[in-house]
Amino acid sequence: MKNKKTVIVVGGGAAGLMTAMQLSPKFKIIIIEKEKSIGRKLLVAGKGGFNLSNNCSLEPFISKYTPSSFLEQSIKLFSSNDLQLFLASLGIETYVGSSGRIFPKEGIKPNDVLKAFKTQLSKNGVQIKVNHKFISYSKNELIVANSNNVKASLFFDYCVFALGGASWSKTGSDGKWTALFQTKNINVIPFQASNCGVNIDWKASVLNHYEGKPLKNISFTVEGKTIKGEGLITSYGMEGNAIYPLIGNVRDLLHASSHAQLFIDLKPNNTHKDLMLKMKGKSFKDYKKTLNLSSLDMALLKAYTSKQDYLNVNTFISCLKKLELPIIGLRPLDEAISTVGGISTTAVNSDFSLKNNPNIFSIGEMLDWDAPTGGYLLQACFSMGYSVANTINKNS
Ligand SMILES: Cc1cc2nc3c(=O)[nH]c(=O)nc-3n(C[C@H](O)[C@H](O)[C@H](O)COP(=O)(O)OP(=O)(O)OC[C@H]3O[C@@H](n4cnc5c(N)ncnc54)[C@H](O)[C@@H]3O)c2cc1C
């Protein structure tokens, strides 16, 4: 029987595991993982609700990515529907939540999803070398070191790097590989936080009473981009699904200056005129009840408007529709849900092979792309993993 070709997958996260899964029936697969177990970030991602993908239709789905054209082919090749079918084939049933987000069915824990991957990989004969760190590579050779720093050479026909971004380093994705790729003349962009919280210069009157409280049914605007959703007041600033998609805009503003402005609309479903009509004939003491404002809304308005604006109905409503909060920074890289930066998209071909070494591929969060939360991050990693497997299958 003809010897199977060897594919080494470096990094046992969403992207790498999908590649290994798709190629394992036909190739000899070795997964190299520096941590003591694979899929650690998957487990972390699953903690607050394992949002695997999104039911959003294809065109708007693709538009969620920056740059969108970069991921178009792979998302089309392996869509959220394909991911659901694939997971079902592993015994992981999914459902679409009210917001279109896709989750494993109730009772299925993140560890069950990871176990299903591991079981199938083991059935397919995939070798998983944990506690093995990749330290260098050349055309067909990978140098790895085990936990005792004993080095070994592994030879490959194809190598797929899926080393992750640079947040939650305790899961393994520490971004420490960048220096090596730079020595190989690969353009690497410095990592920056994405999908992270912001630091806000809170007034004590807000922080002392409202830390941990949510702001529901609001919209946030940064630099003209508006997102409806929720925010959460934290000791340092704001987290939440309405802030994460604006981080790119905040980042740009913070590059240009040391601060940025976050505008809150506390009543995004009412126009200024609607609210003025509600207040007709009412006095200042009726603001809260008539406009259905919470104590937190009132505290924010009081803290971040002038006394004059607060006491005048017209300016009070203007502020309520566009309350300015001072952003003084982004949360640290390691806390971010995802990162931008890493290998430049210009360093890879459209099939994710390295331009200067086409039998080596780079996929997942280690590449410089961005997406909001909502399942788009994991779907992109799974789609890239599938897509690379498809290319390698076709080439062999
Ligand atoms: C708190 C949190 C919540 C999240 N929630 C969601 C969510 O609900 N939905 C969603 O879509 N996304 C979510 N994400 C993002 C998503 O988890 C990641 O985008 C995705 O897991 C990245 O997959 P990856 O395969 O590219 O990298 P990773 O999963 O980070 O895998 C990279 C692997 O490479 C290994 N590695 C690194 N360097 C080396 C080396 N030198 N040698 C060997 N191995 C190495 C690492 O140990 C790691 O196991 C969340 C992320 C976080 C942190």
Short mmCIF file of C-alpha atoms and ligand atoms in Angstrom, two decimals:
data_model
loop_
_atom_site.label_atom_id
_atom_site.label_comp_id
_atom_site.label_asym_id
_atom_site.label_seq_id
_atom_site.Cartn_x
_atom_site.Cartn_y
_atom_site.Cartn_z
CA MET A 1 0.00 0.00 0.00
CA LYS A 2 1.22 3.50 -0.84
CA ASN A 3 2.56 5.40 2.19
CA LYS A 4 0.24 8.13 3.38
CA LYS A 5 1.54 11.68 3.11
CA THR A 6 2.20 13.44 6.41
CA VAL A 7 0.42 16.61 7.48
CA ILE A 8 1.57 18.29 10.67
CA VAL A 9 -1.01 20.56 12.28
CA VAL A 10 0.59 22.93 14.79
CA GLY A 11 -1.91 24.17 17.37
CA GLY A 12 -4.83 22.18 18.73
CA GLY A 13 -7.55 24.87 18.65
CA ALA A 14 -10.71 25.22 16.57
CA ALA A 15 -8.88 25.83 13.28
CA GLY A 16 -6.26 23.10 13.67
CA LEU A 17 -8.69 20.47 14.93
CA MET A 18 -10.98 21.01 11.96
CA THR A 19 -8.08 20.60 9.50
CA ALA A 20 -6.93 17.42 11.27
CA MET A 21 -10.46 16.05 11.25
CA GLN A 22 -11.01 16.63 7.55
CA LEU A 23 -7.65 15.24 6.45
CA SER A 24 -7.28 12.31 8.81
CA PRO A 25 -9.01 9.66 6.71
CA LYS A 26 -6.50 10.15 3.88
CA PHE A 27 -3.29 11.47 5.49
CA LYS A 28 -1.02 10.68 8.40
CA ILE A 29 -1.82 13.53 10.79
CA ILE A 30 0.24 14.72 13.74
CA ILE A 31 -1.08 17.53 15.93
CA ILE A 32 1.59 19.45 17.84
CA GLU A 33 0.26 21.26 20.91
CA LYS A 34 2.43 23.03 23.45
CA GLU A 35 -0.08 22.85 26.31
CA LYS A 36 -0.86 19.70 28.26
CA SER A 37 -4.19 19.34 26.45
CA ILE A 38 -5.80 20.52 23.20
CA GLY A 39 -8.77 22.85 22.82
CA ARG A 40 -8.21 24.96 25.93
CA LYS A 41 -9.53 28.14 24.36
CA LEU A 42 -12.60 26.28 23.12
CA LEU A 43 -13.37 25.40 26.72
CA VAL A 44 -12.93 29.01 27.82
CA ALA A 45 -15.09 30.25 24.94
CA GLY A 46 -17.79 27.84 26.00
CA LYS A 47 -17.99 29.13 29.56
CA GLY A 48 -20.44 31.99 29.07
CA GLY A 49 -22.57 30.19 26.42
CA PHE A 50 -20.82 28.34 23.61
CA ASN A 51 -21.71 30.47 20.61
CA LEU A 52 -20.41 28.26 17.81
CA SER A 53 -21.71 30.20 14.83
CA ASN A 54 -24.56 32.36 13.60
CA ASN A 55 -27.64 31.71 11.51
CA CYS A 56 -27.24 35.02 9.64
CA SER A 57 -27.58 34.62 5.84
CA LEU A 58 -24.46 34.32 3.73
CA GLU A 59 -23.91 37.84 2.35
CA PRO A 60 -24.37 39.70 5.66
CA PHE A 61 -22.38 36.91 7.32
CA ILE A 62 -19.39 37.55 5.07
CA SER A 63 -19.68 41.30 5.60
CA LYS A 64 -19.02 40.79 9.31
CA TYR A 65 -15.36 40.13 8.58
CA THR A 66 -12.57 42.65 8.07
CA PRO A 67 -11.26 42.29 5.43
CA SER A 68 -14.45 40.55 4.24
CA SER A 69 -13.12 39.30 0.90
CA PHE A 70 -10.34 37.43 2.71
CA LEU A 71 -12.74 34.94 4.30
CA GLU A 72 -15.46 34.85 1.64
CA GLN A 73 -14.35 31.66 -0.13
CA SER A 74 -13.93 29.61 3.03
CA ILE A 75 -17.21 30.74 4.60
CA LYS A 76 -18.98 29.85 1.35
CA LEU A 77 -17.20 26.48 1.23
CA PHE A 78 -18.03 25.65 4.86
CA SER A 79 -20.97 27.70 6.09
CA SER A 80 -22.71 27.77 9.47
CA ASN A 81 -25.14 25.20 8.09
CA ASP A 82 -22.24 22.91 7.14
CA LEU A 83 -20.78 23.37 10.63
CA GLN A 84 -24.10 22.34 12.20
CA LEU A 85 -24.27 19.23 9.98
CA PHE A 86 -20.65 18.38 10.76
CA LEU A 87 -21.24 18.73 14.52
CA ALA A 88 -24.38 16.61 14.25
CA SER A 89 -22.25 13.90 12.59
CA LEU A 90 -20.15 13.93 15.79
CA GLY A 91 -23.31 13.65 17.90
CA ILE A 92 -23.37 17.36 18.83
CA GLU A 93 -26.82 18.74 18.08
CA THR A 94 -27.17 22.51 17.91
CA TYR A 95 -29.96 25.06 18.02
CA VAL A 96 -30.44 28.62 16.83
CA GLY A 97 -31.09 31.07 19.67
CA SER A 98 -33.46 34.04 19.40
CA SER A 99 -30.66 36.37 18.28
CA GLY A 100 -29.59 33.98 15.48
CA ARG A 101 -26.65 32.71 17.50
CA ILE A 102 -25.97 28.97 17.24
CA PHE A 103 -25.28 26.98 20.40
CA PRO A 104 -24.94 23.29 21.33
CA LYS A 105 -28.34 21.93 22.48
CA GLU A 106 -29.15 22.28 26.15
CA GLY A 107 -27.23 19.82 28.30
CA ILE A 108 -24.26 19.62 25.89
CA LYS A 109 -21.27 21.15 27.65
CA PRO A 110 -18.15 22.64 25.97
CA ASN A 111 -16.20 19.64 27.20
CA ASP A 112 -18.67 17.31 25.43
CA VAL A 113 -17.97 19.16 22.17
CA LEU A 114 -14.23 18.84 22.68
CA LYS A 115 -14.57 15.17 23.66
CA ALA A 116 -16.53 14.50 20.45
CA PHE A 117 -13.63 15.99 18.44
CA LYS A 118 -11.05 13.98 20.39
CA THR A 119 -12.99 10.71 19.99
CA GLN A 120 -13.29 11.13 16.22
CA LEU A 121 -9.65 12.19 15.84
CA SER A 122 -8.57 9.14 17.80
CA LYS A 123 -10.81 6.86 15.66
CA ASN A 124 -9.19 8.37 12.57
CA GLY A 125 -5.71 7.57 13.91
CA VAL A 126 -4.56 11.16 14.48
CA GLN A 127 -1.48 11.42 16.71
CA ILE A 128 -1.70 14.23 19.24
CA LYS A 129 1.59 15.32 20.78
CA VAL A 130 0.75 17.55 23.73
CA ASN A 131 3.46 19.33 25.76
CA HIS A 132 5.30 19.78 22.47
CA LYS A 133 6.18 23.27 21.43
CA PHE A 134 7.04 24.12 17.87
CA ILE A 135 10.19 26.23 17.82
CA SER A 136 11.23 26.42 14.18
CA TYR A 137 10.52 25.19 10.69
CA SER A 138 12.11 24.92 7.28
CA LYS A 139 10.76 23.75 3.93
CA ASN A 140 9.73 20.21 5.01
CA GLU A 141 10.89 20.02 8.60
CA LEU A 142 9.45 21.12 11.90
CA ILE A 143 11.56 21.41 15.04
CA VAL A 144 9.68 20.79 18.27
CA ALA A 145 10.73 20.66 21.92
CA ASN A 146 9.06 18.66 24.66
CA SER A 147 8.54 19.86 28.22
CA ASN A 148 12.11 18.79 29.11
CA ASN A 149 13.31 20.92 26.21
CA VAL A 150 14.43 17.83 24.28
CA LYS A 151 14.32 18.81 20.62
CA ALA A 152 13.15 16.62 17.76
CA SER A 153 12.72 16.95 14.00
CA LEU A 154 9.49 16.01 12.29
CA PHE A 155 9.22 15.85 8.51
CA PHE A 156 6.07 16.77 6.62
CA ASP A 157 4.55 16.96 3.18
CA TYR A 158 2.26 19.74 4.38
CA CYS A 159 2.29 21.78 7.55
CA VAL A 160 -0.66 23.81 8.85
CA PHE A 161 0.04 26.45 11.49
CA ALA A 162 -3.02 27.25 13.62
CA LEU A 163 -1.30 28.94 16.57
CA GLY A 164 -4.12 31.29 17.61
CA GLY A 165 -4.03 34.98 18.51
CA ALA A 166 -2.56 36.60 21.60
CA SER A 167 -5.25 36.75 24.27
CA TRP A 168 -6.00 34.47 27.19
CA SER A 169 -2.41 33.25 27.08
CA LYS A 170 -3.20 30.71 29.82
CA THR A 171 -5.06 28.75 27.11
CA GLY A 172 -1.85 28.54 25.08
CA SER A 173 -2.38 31.25 22.48
CA ASP A 174 0.37 33.59 23.64
CA GLY A 175 1.46 34.98 20.27
CA LYS A 176 5.10 34.24 21.09
CA TRP A 177 5.66 32.70 17.67
CA THR A 178 5.71 36.04 15.86
CA ALA A 179 9.49 36.62 16.08
CA LEU A 180 10.23 33.33 14.33
CA PHE A 181 7.91 34.11 11.40
CA GLN A 182 9.52 37.52 11.03
CA THR A 183 12.90 35.83 10.60
CA LYS A 184 11.31 33.93 7.69
CA ASN A 185 10.48 37.24 5.96
CA ILE A 186 6.79 36.94 6.77
CA ASN A 187 5.03 40.19 7.48
CA VAL A 188 3.70 40.10 11.04
CA ILE A 189 1.47 42.90 12.35
CA PRO A 190 1.63 43.67 16.10
CA PHE A 191 -1.31 42.16 18.02
CA GLN A 192 -4.01 44.43 19.41
CA ALA A 193 -7.12 43.71 21.46
CA SER A 194 -10.44 43.25 19.69
CA ASN A 195 -13.82 42.35 21.19
CA CYS A 196 -12.72 43.71 24.52
CA GLY A 197 -14.00 46.11 27.13
CA VAL A 198 -13.11 49.80 27.31
CA ASN A 199 -11.78 51.84 30.19
CA ILE A 200 -14.04 54.75 31.09
CA ASP A 201 -13.29 57.65 33.33
CA TRP A 202 -16.19 56.89 35.72
CA LYS A 203 -17.49 59.47 38.12
CA ALA A 204 -17.72 58.04 41.65
CA SER A 205 -21.49 58.68 41.70
CA VAL A 206 -21.90 56.06 38.94
CA LEU A 207 -19.25 53.56 39.99
CA ASN A 208 -20.08 53.49 43.70
CA HIS A 209 -23.68 52.48 43.09
CA TYR A 210 -23.88 50.82 39.69
CA GLU A 211 -20.82 48.59 39.21
CA GLY A 212 -22.02 45.27 37.79
CA LYS A 213 -25.33 46.71 36.55
CA PRO A 214 -26.43 46.22 32.93
CA LEU A 215 -27.63 48.86 30.52
CA LYS A 216 -30.31 47.14 28.44
CA ASN A 217 -31.92 48.21 25.15
CA ILE A 218 -29.44 50.97 24.52
CA SER A 219 -27.24 51.83 21.59
CA PHE A 220 -23.61 52.88 21.59
CA THR A 221 -22.07 55.06 18.91
CA VAL A 222 -18.38 55.60 18.21
CA GLU A 223 -17.28 57.67 15.24
CA GLY A 224 -20.71 57.47 13.59
CA LYS A 225 -21.02 53.67 13.89
CA THR A 226 -23.99 52.63 16.04
CA ILE A 227 -24.67 49.25 17.66
CA LYS A 228 -27.82 48.36 19.60
CA GLY A 229 -27.61 45.91 22.47
CA GLU A 230 -26.40 45.80 26.05
CA GLY A 231 -23.58 47.20 28.09
CA LEU A 232 -22.32 46.24 31.52
CA ILE A 233 -20.87 48.78 33.98
CA THR A 234 -17.61 47.38 35.36
CA SER A 235 -15.09 48.76 37.83
CA TYR A 236 -12.92 49.92 34.95
CA GLY A 237 -15.43 50.82 32.26
CA MET A 238 -17.82 49.00 29.96
CA GLU A 239 -18.18 45.49 28.55
CA GLY A 240 -21.00 44.01 26.49
CA ASN A 241 -22.26 43.04 23.06
CA ALA A 242 -22.96 46.63 22.04
CA ILE A 243 -19.39 47.75 22.71
CA TYR A 244 -17.37 44.90 21.19
CA PRO A 245 -18.24 45.65 17.52
CA LEU A 246 -17.06 49.25 18.06
CA ILE A 247 -13.58 48.38 19.29
CA GLY A 248 -12.00 48.88 15.84
CA ASN A 249 -13.32 52.47 15.80
CA VAL A 250 -12.21 53.07 19.40
CA ARG A 251 -8.76 51.72 18.54
CA ASP A 252 -8.46 54.16 15.61
CA LEU A 253 -9.46 57.11 17.80
CA LEU A 254 -7.04 56.08 20.54
CA HIS A 255 -4.22 55.86 18.02
CA ALA A 256 -4.84 59.43 17.01
CA SER A 257 -5.32 60.75 20.56
CA SER A 258 -5.24 59.57 24.17
CA HIS A 259 -9.02 59.43 24.50
CA ALA A 260 -12.19 58.61 22.57
CA GLN A 261 -15.89 59.33 22.96
CA LEU A 262 -18.60 56.76 23.52
CA PHE A 263 -22.11 58.09 22.88
CA ILE A 264 -25.02 56.29 24.52
CA ASP A 265 -28.57 56.52 23.33
CA LEU A 266 -30.64 55.45 26.33
CA LYS A 267 -33.83 55.36 24.25
CA PRO A 268 -32.79 54.17 20.77
CA ASN A 269 -36.37 53.24 19.81
CA ASN A 270 -37.72 56.78 20.42
CA THR A 271 -36.92 59.94 18.54
CA HIS A 272 -36.19 63.20 20.31
CA LYS A 273 -39.61 64.38 19.12
CA ASP A 274 -41.39 61.28 20.61
CA LEU A 275 -39.77 61.91 23.94
CA MET A 276 -40.56 65.63 23.88
CA LEU A 277 -44.24 64.77 23.24
CA LYS A 278 -44.24 62.40 26.23
CA MET A 279 -42.90 65.18 28.41
CA LYS A 280 -45.49 67.76 27.30
CA GLY A 281 -47.00 69.45 30.34
CA LYS A 282 -44.78 67.46 32.72
CA SER A 283 -42.30 68.92 35.16
CA PHE A 284 -38.71 67.95 35.92
CA LYS A 285 -39.69 65.63 38.78
CA ASP A 286 -41.68 63.51 36.25
CA TYR A 287 -38.71 62.85 33.89
CA LYS A 288 -37.80 59.47 35.30
CA LYS A 289 -41.30 57.96 35.36
CA THR A 290 -42.61 59.51 32.15
CA LEU A 291 -39.58 58.56 30.09
CA ASN A 292 -39.25 55.18 31.84
CA LEU A 293 -35.66 55.79 32.90
CA SER A 294 -33.85 53.60 35.40
CA SER A 295 -31.91 54.90 38.38
CA LEU A 296 -28.73 54.01 36.47
CA ASP A 297 -29.90 56.06 33.45
CA MET A 298 -30.56 59.01 35.74
CA ALA A 299 -27.20 58.64 37.49
CA LEU A 300 -25.37 58.59 34.16
CA LEU A 301 -27.26 61.62 32.92
CA LYS A 302 -26.60 63.53 36.12
CA ALA A 303 -22.91 62.63 36.13
CA TYR A 304 -22.18 63.44 32.49
CA THR A 305 -24.33 66.50 31.70
CA SER A 306 -24.10 70.03 32.97
CA LYS A 307 -26.61 71.11 35.61
CA GLN A 308 -28.10 73.50 33.07
CA ASP A 309 -28.66 70.75 30.47
CA TYR A 310 -29.99 68.34 33.09
CA LEU A 311 -32.68 70.74 34.24
CA ASN A 312 -33.99 71.72 30.80
CA VAL A 313 -36.34 69.22 29.16
CA ASN A 314 -35.09 69.79 25.63
CA THR A 315 -31.38 69.49 26.47
CA PHE A 316 -32.08 66.66 28.92
CA ILE A 317 -33.63 64.66 26.08
CA SER A 318 -30.77 65.58 23.73
CA CYS A 319 -28.31 64.25 26.31
CA LEU A 320 -30.37 61.13 26.89
CA LYS A 321 -30.23 60.45 23.14
CA LYS A 322 -26.51 61.19 22.90
CA LEU A 323 -24.76 60.99 26.24
CA GLU A 324 -21.00 61.32 25.91
CA LEU A 325 -18.77 59.10 28.07
CA PRO A 326 -14.98 59.51 28.01
CA ILE A 327 -13.12 56.36 26.92
CA ILE A 328 -9.56 56.45 28.20
CA GLY A 329 -8.25 53.14 26.87
CA LEU A 330 -8.89 49.55 25.84
CA ARG A 331 -8.64 46.60 28.19
CA PRO A 332 -5.32 44.70 28.10
CA LEU A 333 -4.62 42.33 25.23
CA ASP A 334 -4.71 39.23 27.41
CA GLU A 335 -8.31 39.91 28.49
CA ALA A 336 -9.68 40.30 24.97
CA ILE A 337 -12.07 37.76 23.45
CA SER A 338 -10.05 37.99 20.24
CA THR A 339 -7.10 39.85 18.79
CA VAL A 340 -6.24 41.48 15.50
CA GLY A 341 -2.73 41.42 14.14
CA GLY A 342 -0.51 38.41 13.56
CA ILE A 343 0.45 37.18 10.11
CA SER A 344 -0.58 39.73 7.53
CA THR A 345 -3.25 38.59 5.09
CA THR A 346 -0.88 39.77 2.35
CA ALA A 347 1.64 37.08 3.39
CA VAL A 348 -0.71 34.25 2.42
CA ASN A 349 -2.35 33.16 -0.84
CA SER A 350 -6.15 32.93 -1.10
CA ASP A 351 -5.91 29.27 0.04
CA PHE A 352 -3.97 30.40 3.19
CA SER A 353 -0.68 28.91 1.99
CA LEU A 354 2.38 31.03 2.77
CA LYS A 355 3.43 33.00 -0.28
CA ASN A 356 7.05 32.07 0.36
CA ASN A 357 6.34 28.38 1.10
CA PRO A 358 3.17 27.00 -0.52
CA ASN A 359 3.14 23.62 1.27
CA ILE A 360 2.86 25.48 4.60
CA PHE A 361 -0.45 27.08 5.62
CA SER A 362 -1.50 29.52 8.30
CA ILE A 363 -5.10 29.68 9.56
CA GLY A 364 -7.33 30.86 12.39
CA GLU A 365 -6.80 33.77 14.72
CA MET A 366 -3.05 33.88 14.06
CA LEU A 367 -3.89 35.76 10.84
CA ASP A 368 -4.74 39.46 10.83
CA TRP A 369 -8.54 39.55 10.42
CA ASP A 370 -11.32 40.76 12.65
CA ALA A 371 -14.94 39.88 13.40
CA PRO A 372 -17.49 40.74 16.07
CA THR A 373 -18.72 38.25 18.67
CA GLY A 374 -21.86 36.31 17.78
CA GLY A 375 -20.24 33.07 16.59
CA TYR A 376 -18.35 34.68 13.72
CA LEU A 377 -14.92 34.03 15.25
CA LEU A 378 -15.26 30.29 15.72
CA GLN A 379 -17.04 29.87 12.40
CA ALA A 380 -14.14 31.60 10.62
CA CYS A 381 -11.61 29.31 12.34
CA PHE A 382 -13.60 26.18 11.47
CA SER A 383 -14.15 27.36 7.89
CA MET A 384 -10.46 28.12 7.37
CA GLY A 385 -9.57 24.72 8.82
CA TYR A 386 -11.98 23.03 6.44
CA SER A 387 -10.82 25.11 3.50
CA VAL A 388 -7.14 24.25 3.96
CA ALA A 389 -8.00 20.56 4.25
CA ASN A 390 -9.92 20.87 1.01
CA THR A 391 -6.90 22.44 -0.74
CA ILE A 392 -4.47 19.81 0.56
CA ASN A 393 -6.86 17.04 -0.46
CA LYS A 394 -7.12 18.48 -3.96
CA ASN A 395 -3.34 18.93 -4.27
CA SER A 396 -2.55 15.30 -3.36
C1 LIG B 1 -13.33 34.31 26.81
C2 LIG B 1 -13.52 33.98 25.36
C3 LIG B 1 -14.80 33.72 24.89
C4 LIG B 1 -15.00 33.45 23.53
N1 LIG B 1 -16.26 33.18 23.09
C5 LIG B 1 -16.47 32.92 21.79
C6 LIG B 1 -17.76 32.56 21.32
O1 LIG B 1 -18.70 32.36 22.12
N2 LIG B 1 -17.93 32.39 19.98
C7 LIG B 1 -16.92 32.55 19.09
O2 LIG B 1 -17.12 32.44 17.88
N3 LIG B 1 -15.66 32.83 19.52
C8 LIG B 1 -15.42 33.00 20.82
N4 LIG B 1 -14.15 33.27 21.27
C9 LIG B 1 -13.05 33.34 20.28
C10 LIG B 1 -12.63 31.95 19.81
O3 LIG B 1 -12.55 31.09 20.92
C11 LIG B 1 -11.25 32.02 19.09
O4 LIG B 1 -11.33 32.97 18.05
C12 LIG B 1 -10.87 30.68 18.49
O5 LIG B 1 -10.94 29.67 19.48
C13 LIG B 1 -9.45 30.74 17.91
O6 LIG B 1 -9.14 29.46 17.39
P1 LIG B 1 -7.70 29.15 16.80
O7 LIG B 1 -7.73 27.71 16.41
O8 LIG B 1 -7.31 30.14 15.78
O9 LIG B 1 -6.69 29.37 18.01
P2 LIG B 1 -6.65 28.73 19.49
O10 LIG B 1 -7.92 28.07 19.84
O11 LIG B 1 -6.13 29.80 20.36
O12 LIG B 1 -5.57 27.57 19.34
C14 LIG B 1 -4.21 27.82 19.15
C15 LIG B 1 -3.44 26.68 19.74
O13 LIG B 1 -2.07 26.79 19.35
C16 LIG B 1 -1.27 26.40 20.44
N5 LIG B 1 0.06 26.96 20.28
C17 LIG B 1 0.43 28.27 20.29
N6 LIG B 1 1.77 28.39 20.12
C18 LIG B 1 2.26 27.13 19.97
C19 LIG B 1 3.56 26.59 19.74
N7 LIG B 1 4.64 27.36 19.63
N8 LIG B 1 3.69 25.25 19.63
C20 LIG B 1 2.59 24.41 19.73
N9 LIG B 1 1.35 24.87 19.95
C21 LIG B 1 1.18 26.22 20.07
C22 LIG B 1 -2.01 26.95 21.65
O14 LIG B 1 -1.62 26.32 22.85
C23 LIG B 1 -3.46 26.69 21.27
O15 LIG B 1 -3.94 25.47 21.76
C24 LIG B 1 -13.91 33.48 22.63
C25 LIG B 1 -12.62 33.71 23.11
C26 LIG B 1 -12.41 33.95 24.47
C27 LIG B 1 -11.01 34.19 24.97
#
